[in-house]
Short mmCIF file of C-alpha atoms in Angstrom, two decimals:
data_model
loop_
_atom_site.label_atom_id
_atom_site.label_comp_id
_atom_site.label_asym_id
_atom_site.label_seq_id
_atom_site.Cartn_x
_atom_site.Cartn_y
_atom_site.Cartn_z
CA MET A 1 102.59 39.74 97.09
CA SER A 2 102.42 42.15 100.06
CA TYR A 3 103.42 45.79 99.72
CA LEU A 4 106.65 45.36 101.75
CA LYS A 5 107.71 42.20 99.90
CA ARG A 6 106.95 43.83 96.54
CA THR A 7 108.91 46.94 97.47
CA HIS A 8 111.96 44.98 98.65
CA ALA A 9 111.86 42.85 95.52
CA LEU A 10 111.85 45.90 93.28
CA LEU A 11 114.65 47.49 95.26
CA SER A 12 116.79 44.36 95.06
CA LEU A 13 116.37 44.22 91.30
CA SER A 14 117.69 47.75 90.91
CA LYS A 15 120.83 47.46 93.03
CA CYS A 16 124.27 47.87 91.47
CA ALA A 17 127.38 45.94 92.39
CA MET A 18 129.05 47.55 95.41
CA LYS A 19 132.53 48.11 94.00
CA PRO A 20 134.80 51.00 92.99
CA ILE A 21 133.88 52.74 89.76
CA ASN A 22 136.57 53.05 87.12
CA LEU A 23 137.55 56.39 85.66
CA ARG A 24 138.83 55.20 82.29
CA GLY A 25 142.57 55.63 81.83
CA THR A 26 143.20 57.32 85.18
CA ARG A 27 141.97 56.61 88.67
CA ASN A 28 139.05 55.17 90.60
CA LEU A 29 136.13 57.04 92.10
CA SER A 30 135.81 56.54 95.84
CA SER A 31 132.68 55.30 97.62
CA THR A 32 130.25 52.58 96.72
CA ALA A 33 128.14 52.64 93.61
CA PRO A 34 124.60 53.94 94.14
CA LEU A 35 121.56 52.45 92.47
CA HIS A 36 120.53 53.02 88.88
CA VAL A 37 117.30 54.94 88.43
CA GLY A 38 116.88 54.72 84.69
CA GLY A 39 119.20 54.77 81.69
CA ASP A 40 122.85 55.27 82.59
CA ARG A 41 122.28 57.99 85.18
CA ARG A 42 122.65 56.96 88.79
CA TYR A 43 120.82 58.73 91.56
CA ILE A 44 123.00 59.57 94.58
CA PRO A 45 120.88 60.38 97.66
CA ARG A 46 121.98 63.47 99.56
CA ARG A 47 119.29 63.91 102.20
CA ALA A 48 121.79 65.24 104.75
CA VAL A 49 124.93 66.98 103.49
CA LEU A 50 127.44 67.15 106.34
CA TYR A 51 130.64 69.20 106.19
CA VAL A 52 133.83 67.95 107.86
CA PRO A 53 136.87 70.29 107.97
CA GLY A 54 139.60 68.79 105.82
CA SER A 55 142.27 70.04 108.20
CA ASP A 56 140.82 68.25 111.25
CA GLU A 57 142.15 64.69 111.32
CA ARG A 58 140.18 63.80 114.46
CA LYS A 59 136.86 64.68 112.81
CA LEU A 60 137.81 62.99 109.54
CA LYS A 61 138.45 59.74 111.39
CA LYS A 62 134.86 59.84 112.65
CA ILE A 63 133.43 59.66 109.11
CA PRO A 64 132.75 55.88 109.17
CA SER A 65 130.48 56.37 112.20
CA LEU A 66 128.48 59.20 110.61
CA SER A 67 125.09 58.37 109.11
CA ALA A 68 124.71 61.28 106.67
CA ASP A 69 124.14 60.35 103.02
CA CYS A 70 126.75 62.86 101.88
CA ILE A 71 130.01 63.60 103.70
CA VAL A 72 131.86 66.66 102.40
CA MET A 73 135.56 66.98 103.23
CA ASP A 74 135.84 70.74 103.27
CA CYS A 75 138.55 73.08 102.02
CA GLU A 76 136.42 76.22 102.14
CA ASP A 77 134.41 77.85 104.96
CA GLY A 78 135.20 75.17 107.52
CA VAL A 79 138.95 75.72 107.18
CA ALA A 80 140.98 78.73 108.36
CA LEU A 81 143.15 80.44 105.75
CA SER A 82 146.28 79.31 107.59
CA LYS A 83 145.09 75.68 107.36
CA LYS A 84 144.23 75.52 103.64
CA GLU A 85 147.42 73.67 102.66
CA ALA A 86 146.99 71.23 105.53
CA ALA A 87 143.40 70.53 104.43
CA ARG A 88 144.47 69.78 100.85
CA SER A 89 147.21 67.45 102.03
CA MET A 90 144.95 65.64 104.48
CA ILE A 91 142.14 65.13 101.96
CA HIS A 92 144.63 63.90 99.36
CA ARG A 93 145.97 61.35 101.85
CA VAL A 94 142.48 60.16 102.80
CA LEU A 95 141.51 59.63 99.15
CA HIS A 96 144.83 58.16 98.05
CA SER A 97 145.15 55.62 100.87
CA GLN A 98 141.41 54.94 101.28
CA GLU A 99 142.14 54.76 105.00
CA ILE A 100 138.64 56.03 105.80
CA ASP A 101 135.61 53.90 104.93
CA PHE A 102 132.94 55.82 102.99
CA SER A 103 130.69 52.79 102.46
CA GLY A 104 127.09 53.86 101.92
CA LYS A 105 128.05 57.53 101.70
CA ASP A 106 128.66 60.03 98.93
CA CYS A 107 132.38 60.75 99.25
CA SER A 108 132.63 64.47 98.47
CA VAL A 109 135.08 67.36 98.55
CA ARG A 110 134.30 71.08 98.64
CA PHE A 111 136.94 73.22 96.95
CA ASN A 112 137.46 76.91 97.53
CA SER A 113 135.68 79.23 95.11
CA VAL A 114 137.02 80.21 91.70
CA ASP A 115 137.42 83.84 92.76
CA SER A 116 139.33 82.92 95.92
CA GLY A 117 142.48 82.12 93.96
CA LEU A 118 142.75 78.83 95.88
CA CYS A 119 140.59 76.53 93.78
CA GLU A 120 143.22 75.49 91.25
CA ASP A 121 145.68 74.48 93.97
CA ASP A 122 142.89 72.51 95.68
CA MET A 123 142.12 70.66 92.46
CA LYS A 124 145.75 69.92 91.56
CA GLU A 125 146.63 68.35 94.90
CA ILE A 126 143.38 66.62 95.83
CA LEU A 127 142.62 65.21 92.37
CA SER A 128 146.12 63.78 92.01
CA ALA A 129 145.13 61.04 94.47
CA ALA A 130 144.81 57.47 93.19
CA HIS A 131 141.11 57.54 94.09
CA LEU A 132 138.83 60.44 93.29
CA PRO A 133 135.85 61.69 95.27
CA THR A 134 132.50 60.71 93.80
CA THR A 135 131.31 64.31 94.06
CA VAL A 136 132.98 67.72 94.13
CA HIS A 137 131.35 70.90 95.42
CA LEU A 138 132.11 74.31 93.91
CA PRO A 139 130.99 77.24 96.10
CA LYS A 140 130.09 80.79 95.13
CA VAL A 141 129.46 80.15 91.44
CA GLU A 142 128.62 83.62 90.15
CA SER A 143 128.47 83.12 86.38
CA PRO A 144 128.64 80.59 83.54
CA GLN A 145 132.26 81.66 83.11
CA HIS A 146 133.10 80.17 86.50
CA LEU A 147 131.93 76.77 85.25
CA GLU A 148 133.88 77.19 82.01
CA TRP A 149 137.02 77.88 84.04
CA PHE A 150 136.32 74.87 86.25
CA ALA A 151 135.74 72.57 83.27
CA ASP A 152 139.04 73.62 81.67
CA LYS A 153 140.99 73.11 84.90
CA LEU A 154 139.34 69.77 85.58
CA LYS A 155 140.28 68.46 82.13
CA SER A 156 143.84 69.65 82.65
CA VAL A 157 144.17 68.13 86.12
CA LEU A 158 142.63 64.77 85.22
CA LYS A 159 144.33 64.74 81.80
CA VAL A 160 141.30 63.03 80.23
CA SER A 161 138.29 64.11 78.21
CA ASN A 162 136.37 60.81 78.16
CA VAL A 163 135.49 59.08 81.41
CA SER A 164 133.44 55.97 82.08
CA GLU A 165 132.00 57.49 85.24
CA LYS A 166 132.09 61.24 85.58
CA VAL A 167 132.71 63.14 88.78
CA ARG A 168 129.44 64.66 90.00
CA LEU A 169 129.43 68.44 90.45
CA ILE A 170 127.38 70.32 93.03
CA ILE A 171 127.34 74.12 92.65
CA PHE A 172 126.47 76.77 95.24
CA THR A 173 124.39 79.88 94.73
CA GLU A 174 125.23 82.39 97.47
CA SER A 175 124.52 85.92 96.19
CA ALA A 176 121.76 87.95 94.59
CA SER A 177 123.55 88.10 91.25
CA SER A 178 124.21 84.35 91.31
CA LEU A 179 120.54 83.68 92.01
CA LEU A 180 119.41 85.88 89.11
CA ASP A 181 121.90 84.18 86.77
CA LEU A 182 121.14 80.67 88.04
CA PRO A 183 119.24 79.50 84.93
CA ALA A 184 122.13 80.59 82.66
CA ILE A 185 124.66 78.99 85.04
CA CYS A 186 122.78 75.69 85.08
CA ARG A 187 122.21 75.72 81.33
CA ARG A 188 125.96 76.17 80.76
CA GLY A 189 126.73 73.50 83.32
CA VAL A 190 124.52 70.99 81.53
CA GLU A 191 126.14 71.90 78.20
CA LEU A 192 129.65 71.51 79.63
CA SER A 193 128.71 68.16 81.17
CA LYS A 194 128.42 66.67 77.67
CA ASP A 195 132.18 66.75 77.00
CA SER A 196 133.70 67.42 80.44
CA PRO A 197 134.85 64.98 83.15
CA PHE A 198 132.02 66.21 85.39
CA GLU A 199 128.25 65.91 85.39
CA LEU A 200 126.25 68.72 86.97
CA ASP A 201 124.13 67.05 89.65
CA GLY A 202 122.77 69.61 92.07
CA ILE A 203 122.50 73.10 93.54
CA VAL A 204 123.15 74.13 97.14
CA PHE A 205 121.55 77.27 98.51
CA GLY A 206 124.19 79.12 100.57
CA SER A 207 121.85 81.15 102.75
CA ASP A 208 124.28 82.90 105.10
CA ASP A 209 126.33 84.53 102.35
CA PHE A 210 123.11 85.29 100.48
CA CYS A 211 121.64 87.09 103.53
CA ALA A 212 124.82 89.09 103.94
CA ASP A 213 124.73 90.03 100.26
CA ILE A 214 121.16 91.32 100.30
CA GLY A 215 121.32 92.80 103.81
CA ALA A 216 118.68 90.48 105.29
CA THR A 217 118.52 89.53 108.96
CA ARG A 218 118.92 85.77 109.34
CA THR A 219 116.18 84.10 111.40
CA ASN A 220 115.38 80.51 112.32
CA GLU A 221 112.03 80.79 110.53
CA ALA A 222 113.84 81.87 107.33
CA LYS A 223 110.89 83.92 106.07
CA GLU A 224 113.38 86.39 104.62
CA LEU A 225 114.56 83.58 102.32
CA SER A 226 111.22 82.23 101.09
CA PHE A 227 111.53 83.57 97.55
CA ALA A 228 115.15 82.52 97.15
CA ARG A 229 114.48 79.00 98.39
CA GLN A 230 111.51 78.53 96.08
CA TYR A 231 113.49 79.92 93.15
CA VAL A 232 116.43 77.58 93.76
CA VAL A 233 114.07 74.57 93.78
CA THR A 234 112.34 75.76 90.61
CA VAL A 235 115.57 76.21 88.67
CA ALA A 236 117.04 72.96 89.96
CA LYS A 237 114.02 70.95 88.92
CA ALA A 238 113.87 72.68 85.53
CA PHE A 239 117.32 71.23 84.84
CA LYS A 240 116.61 67.90 86.61
CA LEU A 241 119.11 68.65 89.39
CA GLN A 242 119.02 67.98 93.10
CA ALA A 243 118.25 70.97 95.33
CA ILE A 244 119.98 71.16 98.72
CA ASP A 245 118.38 73.48 101.27
CA LEU A 246 119.92 75.95 103.72
CA VAL A 247 121.64 75.21 107.01
CA TYR A 248 119.60 75.45 110.22
CA ILE A 249 122.10 77.42 112.25
CA ASP A 250 120.81 76.66 115.78
CA TYR A 251 122.10 73.09 115.82
CA LYS A 252 120.76 72.39 119.34
CA ASP A 253 117.17 73.26 118.36
CA LEU A 254 116.04 69.94 116.91
CA ASP A 255 112.35 70.85 117.02
CA GLY A 256 112.96 73.93 114.88
CA LEU A 257 115.18 71.85 112.60
CA LYS A 258 112.38 69.31 112.12
CA VAL A 259 109.92 72.04 111.16
CA GLN A 260 112.29 73.64 108.66
CA SER A 261 113.40 70.29 107.20
CA GLU A 262 109.82 69.16 106.59
CA GLU A 263 109.06 72.56 105.10
CA GLY A 264 112.01 72.22 102.72
CA ALA A 265 111.01 68.70 101.71
CA GLY A 266 107.49 69.98 101.03
CA MET A 267 108.90 72.75 98.85
CA GLY A 268 110.70 70.22 96.68
CA PHE A 269 114.23 70.22 98.09
CA THR A 270 115.89 66.82 97.95
CA GLY A 271 118.17 67.35 100.93
CA LYS A 272 119.56 69.79 103.46
CA GLN A 273 122.95 70.98 104.67
CA VAL A 274 123.86 70.10 108.26
CA ILE A 275 126.68 71.38 110.47
CA HIS A 276 126.49 68.87 113.33
CA PRO A 277 126.08 65.06 113.37
CA GLY A 278 123.20 65.47 115.81
CA GLN A 279 121.14 67.11 113.07
CA VAL A 280 121.46 64.18 110.66
CA PRO A 281 118.68 61.83 111.92
CA VAL A 282 116.09 64.62 111.99
CA VAL A 283 116.99 65.85 108.51
CA GLN A 284 117.16 62.43 106.88
CA ALA A 285 113.83 61.43 108.37
CA ALA A 286 112.24 64.56 106.89
CA PHE A 287 113.63 63.81 103.43
CA THR A 288 112.75 60.11 103.51
CA PRO A 289 109.61 59.25 101.49
CA ARG A 290 106.57 58.36 103.56
CA PRO A 291 105.31 54.74 103.44
CA GLU A 292 102.30 55.65 101.28
CA LYS A 293 104.61 57.37 98.78
CA VAL A 294 106.90 54.33 98.66
CA GLU A 295 103.89 52.06 98.11
CA TRP A 296 102.74 54.29 95.25
CA ALA A 297 106.20 54.20 93.68
CA ALA A 298 106.56 50.44 94.05
CA GLY A 299 103.17 49.86 92.45
CA LEU A 300 103.93 52.21 89.57
CA VAL A 301 107.27 50.55 88.78
CA GLN A 302 105.68 47.11 88.94
CA ALA A 303 102.88 48.23 86.61
CA PHE A 304 105.48 49.64 84.21
CA GLU A 305 107.42 46.37 84.16
CA GLU A 306 104.23 44.41 83.47
CA HIS A 307 103.24 46.71 80.61
CA GLN A 308 106.75 46.42 79.15
CA LYS A 309 106.52 42.62 79.17
CA GLU A 310 103.20 42.86 77.35
CA GLY A 311 104.69 45.21 74.76
CA LYS A 312 102.49 48.12 75.76
CA GLY A 313 103.64 51.73 75.74
CA ALA A 314 101.74 54.48 77.54
CA PHE A 315 99.51 53.38 80.41
CA THR A 316 97.53 54.78 83.30
CA TYR A 317 98.14 54.08 86.97
CA LYS A 318 95.56 54.99 89.62
CA GLY A 319 93.82 57.29 87.20
CA HIS A 320 96.92 59.13 85.94
CA MET A 321 98.69 58.85 82.60
CA ILE A 322 102.27 57.77 83.26
CA ASP A 323 105.21 59.34 81.43
CA MET A 324 108.95 58.83 81.80
CA PRO A 325 109.57 61.70 84.29
CA LEU A 326 106.96 60.21 86.63
CA LEU A 327 108.57 56.78 86.29
CA LEU A 328 111.97 58.24 87.13
CA GLN A 329 110.45 60.00 90.12
CA ALA A 330 109.05 56.67 91.33
CA ARG A 331 112.43 54.98 90.95
CA ASN A 332 114.11 57.84 92.82
CA ILE A 333 111.64 57.36 95.67
CA LEU A 334 112.46 53.66 95.85
CA GLN A 335 116.17 54.48 95.81
CA MET A 336 115.73 56.91 98.70
CA ALA A 337 113.62 54.43 100.63
CA SER A 338 116.31 51.77 100.29
CA ARG A 339 118.70 53.95 102.32
CA THR A 340 116.55 53.89 105.45
#
């Protein structure tokens, strides 16, 4: 069987039914079900993470035409203080009525931060919709206590402790103190995920607030952020989380965006924040596995399946001993490749 036929065959075997996911005893999660990558954990690609102001109905209506993996209906930085209530109401309506098609996209919402005093109101109104977002984003997480607060409020708002499909949680690190405490924050997030309605799924590096906090001058080359970016990736991967890279602020400079996106992918980031739809194709191309990587992954998964049929355990593939993390990596690559 040729490489392309073998790859497509493996991808087709791993696809889930494209239907709403039940949240036991309450509501449905919005968006289509992503592919399984091993066990019960589903991998949700977020190569490009695009923010859409929740208060802007015109921009929200454009969501079906957007190609980004992850669409974030925003209550935070993209919304003026005077428009916060309007954003909550609009996002609630979009989720409740399902008037906007999120097919093939991660339907997400970014709340305001815990310290803003607005987060609880965001959660109460938005999560009272008949359909929940697949993913929620919590900005400016400064300590494990912020996640404890969030877990308590989420249980109260959803009025459940057991769910068949948990809401995915993406947290933001945006200050020096948050970065230093990131391992403790992630460790607590993983612990809370065991008996909370959320599952910690990724970390976003909020570079602009971070630069302001440390007094750095923001540049397109982002050399002033090299350590922070590498540290975010390291911590994320230590806890098996996705790592979402910084925004490239000059949205018209697609050449510079390409360079920074490929740099981020090479560092180990799994995706990148974008602020304009025109940035999406460049970013998603940079975070899409190369053909030779997809071929490697397809061959590894096929070899694994053959060894399983023969009742064999550990095996080598192209001179390397294969363990479960490497197998999961291969499946993730195939999942990502299926989105292109």
